[in-house]
Coordinates of C-alpha atoms in Angstrom, one line a residue:
D10 CA -36.1 -70.0 -20.0
P11 CA -36.5 -73.2 -22.0
V12 CA -32.8 -74.1 -21.7
I13 CA -32.9 -74.0 -17.9
A14 CA -36.2 -75.9 -17.9
C15 CA -34.5 -78.6 -20.0
F16 CA -31.6 -78.9 -17.6
G17 CA -34.1 -79.1 -14.7
L18 CA -35.9 -82.0 -16.4
A19 CA -32.5 -83.8 -17.0
A20 CA -31.6 -83.3 -13.3
D21 CA -35.0 -84.6 -12.1
E22 CA -34.6 -87.7 -14.3
L23 CA -31.0 -88.4 -13.1
M24 CA -31.9 -87.9 -9.4
F25 CA -35.0 -90.1 -9.5
R26 CA -33.8 -92.8 -11.9
Q27 CA -30.1 -93.0 -11.3
G28 CA -30.0 -96.8 -11.7
H29 CA -31.3 -96.4 -15.2
F30 CA -28.4 -94.1 -16.3
K31 CA -25.2 -95.5 -17.8
S32 CA -22.0 -94.2 -16.2
Q33 CA -21.2 -92.1 -19.3
E34 CA -24.7 -90.5 -19.2
T35 CA -24.2 -89.6 -15.6
K36 CA -20.8 -88.1 -16.2
D37 CA -22.0 -86.2 -19.3
T38 CA -25.0 -84.8 -17.4
L39 CA -22.9 -83.5 -14.5
W40 CA -20.3 -82.1 -17.0
S41 CA -23.0 -80.3 -18.9
F42 CA -24.4 -78.5 -15.9
S43 CA -20.9 -77.4 -14.8
K44 CA -19.8 -76.4 -18.4
M45 CA -22.9 -74.2 -18.7
G46 CA -22.4 -72.7 -15.3
I47 CA -25.7 -74.0 -13.9
R48 CA -25.6 -74.8 -10.2
H49 CA -27.6 -77.7 -8.9
P50 CA -26.4 -78.7 -5.5
N51 CA -29.2 -81.3 -5.0
L52 CA -28.3 -83.1 -8.3
F53 CA -24.6 -83.3 -7.4
R54 CA -25.3 -84.4 -3.8
S55 CA -27.7 -87.1 -5.1
V56 CA -25.1 -88.4 -7.5
A57 CA -22.4 -88.3 -4.9
I58 CA -24.5 -90.4 -2.5
H59 CA -25.4 -92.8 -5.3
L60 CA -21.7 -93.4 -6.1
A61 CA -20.0 -93.0 -2.7
G62 CA -22.8 -94.0 -0.4
D63 CA -24.0 -92.5 2.8
E64 CA -22.7 -94.4 5.8
E65 CA -24.7 -92.4 8.3
N66 CA -28.0 -93.5 6.6
G67 CA -26.8 -97.0 5.6
I68 CA -26.8 -96.3 1.9
P69 CA -24.1 -98.3 0.1
G70 CA -22.4 -96.6 -2.9
L71 CA -21.9 -98.1 -6.3
G72 CA -18.3 -96.9 -6.6
L73 CA -16.5 -95.7 -9.7
A74 CA -15.6 -99.1 -11.3
E75 CA -17.9 -98.5 -14.3
F76 CA -16.2 -95.1 -15.1
S77 CA -13.2 -94.7 -17.4
P78 CA -10.3 -92.7 -16.1
Q79 CA -11.3 -89.8 -18.4
G80 CA -14.9 -90.1 -17.1
I81 CA -13.6 -89.9 -13.5
G82 CA -11.6 -86.8 -14.4
N83 CA -14.5 -85.2 -16.1
M84 CA -16.7 -85.8 -13.1
A85 CA -14.1 -84.5 -10.7
W86 CA -13.9 -81.3 -12.8
A87 CA -17.7 -81.0 -12.8
F88 CA -17.8 -81.3 -9.0
A89 CA -15.0 -78.8 -8.6
R90 CA -16.7 -76.4 -11.0
Q91 CA -19.9 -76.6 -8.9
A92 CA -17.9 -75.6 -5.8
Q93 CA -16.4 -72.6 -7.7
L94 CA -19.9 -71.6 -8.9
C95 CA -21.1 -71.8 -5.3
E96 CA -18.2 -69.7 -4.1
E97 CA -18.9 -67.1 -6.8
V98 CA -22.5 -66.8 -5.7
T99 CA -21.5 -66.5 -2.0
S100 CA -18.9 -63.8 -2.8
R101 CA -21.4 -61.8 -4.8
S102 CA -24.0 -62.1 -2.0
S103 CA -21.6 -61.0 0.7
S104 CA -20.3 -58.0 -1.3
S105 CA -23.9 -56.7 -2.0

């Protein structure tokens, strides 16, 4: 499917070149995945570590200072929607 392939390329770029993306581009990419119902746990984990850091591995986070309040809200929705999508898949798997 060319649409899924395009999303995959966008995810790869964001995961491997996060420092080159503006805050709005990061937020828009995450929002797009969630809006389309496309799960990508590695992408969301990667962005979370990039922004919040990973104390256990000594990776400092950049924080959310560059994001607008609306951008933070959109990102929070995108992360929450990913959790819902994961739960839906888990529910379908256990009922099969």
